[in-house]
Tab-separated table of C-alpha atoms in Angstrom:
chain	number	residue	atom	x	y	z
A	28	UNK	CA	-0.384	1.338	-10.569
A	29	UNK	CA	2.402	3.778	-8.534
A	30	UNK	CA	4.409	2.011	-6.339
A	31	UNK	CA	3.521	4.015	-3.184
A	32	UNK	CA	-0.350	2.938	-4.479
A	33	UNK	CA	0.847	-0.134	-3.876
A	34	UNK	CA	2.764	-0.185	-0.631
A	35	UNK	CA	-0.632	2.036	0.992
A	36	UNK	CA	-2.983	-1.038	-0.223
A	37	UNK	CA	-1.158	-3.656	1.244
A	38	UNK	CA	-0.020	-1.596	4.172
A	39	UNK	CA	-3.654	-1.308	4.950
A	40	UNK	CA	-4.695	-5.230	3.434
A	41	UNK	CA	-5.098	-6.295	7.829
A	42	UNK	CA	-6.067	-3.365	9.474
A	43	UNK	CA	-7.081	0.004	9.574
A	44	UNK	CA	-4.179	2.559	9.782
A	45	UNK	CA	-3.326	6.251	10.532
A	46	UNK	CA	-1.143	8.176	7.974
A	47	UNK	CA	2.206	7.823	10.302
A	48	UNK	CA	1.135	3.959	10.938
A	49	UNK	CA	1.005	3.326	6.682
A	50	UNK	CA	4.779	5.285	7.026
A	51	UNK	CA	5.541	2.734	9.323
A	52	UNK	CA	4.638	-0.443	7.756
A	53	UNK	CA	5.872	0.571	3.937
A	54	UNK	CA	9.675	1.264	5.738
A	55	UNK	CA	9.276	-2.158	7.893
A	56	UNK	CA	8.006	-4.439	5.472
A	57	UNK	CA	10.789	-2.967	3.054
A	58	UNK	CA	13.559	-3.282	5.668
A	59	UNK	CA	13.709	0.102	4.887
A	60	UNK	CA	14.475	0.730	1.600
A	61	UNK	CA	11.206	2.127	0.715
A	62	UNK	CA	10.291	5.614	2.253
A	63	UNK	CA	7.187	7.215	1.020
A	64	UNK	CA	7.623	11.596	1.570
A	65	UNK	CA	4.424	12.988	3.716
A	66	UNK	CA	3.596	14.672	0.208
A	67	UNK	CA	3.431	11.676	-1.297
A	68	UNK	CA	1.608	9.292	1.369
A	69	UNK	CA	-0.851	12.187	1.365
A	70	UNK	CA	-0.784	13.127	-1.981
A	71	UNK	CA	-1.881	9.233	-2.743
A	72	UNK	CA	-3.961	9.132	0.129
A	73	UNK	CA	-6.339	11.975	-0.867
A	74	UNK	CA	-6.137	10.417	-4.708
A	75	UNK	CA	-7.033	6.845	-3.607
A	76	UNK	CA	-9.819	8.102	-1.372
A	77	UNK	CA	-11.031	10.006	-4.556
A	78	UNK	CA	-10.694	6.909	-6.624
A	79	UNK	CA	-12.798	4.422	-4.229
A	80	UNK	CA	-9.577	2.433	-3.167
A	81	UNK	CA	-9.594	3.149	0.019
A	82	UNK	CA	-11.852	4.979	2.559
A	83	UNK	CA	-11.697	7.176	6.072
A	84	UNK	CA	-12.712	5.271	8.877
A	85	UNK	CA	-13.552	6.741	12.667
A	86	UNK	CA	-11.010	6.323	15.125
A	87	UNK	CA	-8.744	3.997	16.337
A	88	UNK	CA	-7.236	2.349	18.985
A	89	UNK	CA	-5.520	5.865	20.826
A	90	UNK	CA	-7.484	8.559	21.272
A	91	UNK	CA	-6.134	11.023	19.289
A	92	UNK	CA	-9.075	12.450	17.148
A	93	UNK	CA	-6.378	14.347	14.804
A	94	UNK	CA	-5.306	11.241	13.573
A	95	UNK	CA	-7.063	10.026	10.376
A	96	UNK	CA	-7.760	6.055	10.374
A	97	UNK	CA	-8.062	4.342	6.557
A	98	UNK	CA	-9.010	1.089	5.433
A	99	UNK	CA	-9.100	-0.428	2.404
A	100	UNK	CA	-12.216	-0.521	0.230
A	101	UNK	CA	-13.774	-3.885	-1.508
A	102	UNK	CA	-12.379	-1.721	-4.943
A	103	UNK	CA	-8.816	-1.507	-3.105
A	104	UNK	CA	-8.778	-5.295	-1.965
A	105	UNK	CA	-9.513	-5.799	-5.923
A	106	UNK	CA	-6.926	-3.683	-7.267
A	107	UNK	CA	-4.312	-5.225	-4.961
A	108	UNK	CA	-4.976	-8.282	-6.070
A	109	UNK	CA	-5.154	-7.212	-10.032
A	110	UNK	CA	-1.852	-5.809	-9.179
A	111	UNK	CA	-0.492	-8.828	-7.361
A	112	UNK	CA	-1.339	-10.977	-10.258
A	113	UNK	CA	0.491	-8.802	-12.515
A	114	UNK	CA	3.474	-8.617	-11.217
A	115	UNK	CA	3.836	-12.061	-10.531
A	116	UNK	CA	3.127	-12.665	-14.050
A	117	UNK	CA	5.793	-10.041	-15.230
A	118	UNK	CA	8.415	-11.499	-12.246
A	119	UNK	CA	6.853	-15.458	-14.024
A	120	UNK	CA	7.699	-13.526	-17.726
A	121	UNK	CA	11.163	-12.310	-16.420
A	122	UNK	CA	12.126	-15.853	-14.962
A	123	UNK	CA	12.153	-17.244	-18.373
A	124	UNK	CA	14.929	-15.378	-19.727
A	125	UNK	CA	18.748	-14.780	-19.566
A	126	UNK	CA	18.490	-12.531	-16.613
A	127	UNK	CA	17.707	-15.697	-14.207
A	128	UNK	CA	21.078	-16.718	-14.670
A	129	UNK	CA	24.807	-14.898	-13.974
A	130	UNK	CA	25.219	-15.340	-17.981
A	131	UNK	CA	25.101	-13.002	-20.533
């Protein structure tokens, strides 16, 4: 799964969110570090829509009709987990070797 995949499904694991709002959450939760482009958040958005991760939803809590509300789908709560599990298998994998400690 692409990183930004990622950071969308978990931005939107709570709560429906507008495009800016996903922006947002990705940069705060990574203190940050991780920026996703417009073309990208888009380019993802319209791929994961396509893909039955997540879905359009109507409105929100402003009342700006321009702004497009998402939410994840049952097959995005899924793949977030799948994904979750993954890495924390590949982080378990990666504890078990040399690179835990300042040797080497």
């Amino acid at each position: 799964m692409a990183p930004a995949v990622f950071h969308i499904l978990i931005a939107l694991a709570d709560q429906p969110l507008h495009g800016y709002g996903i922006m947002l959450d990705i940069s705060e939760r990574s203190a940050g570090k991780v920026k996703l482009s417009p073309g990208t958040l888009y380019g993802s958005i319209k791929q994961m829509i396509e893909d039955g991760l997540i879905e359009e939803v109507a409105g929100g809590r402003d009342d700006d009709e321009r702004r497009r509300y998402y939410k994840l789908t049952r097959d995005g709560r899924e793949a977030a987990r799948q994904e979750m599990a993954r890495m924390s298998a590949l982080l378990n994998h990666a504890r078990l070797t040399s690179l835990r400690s300042n040797e080497g």
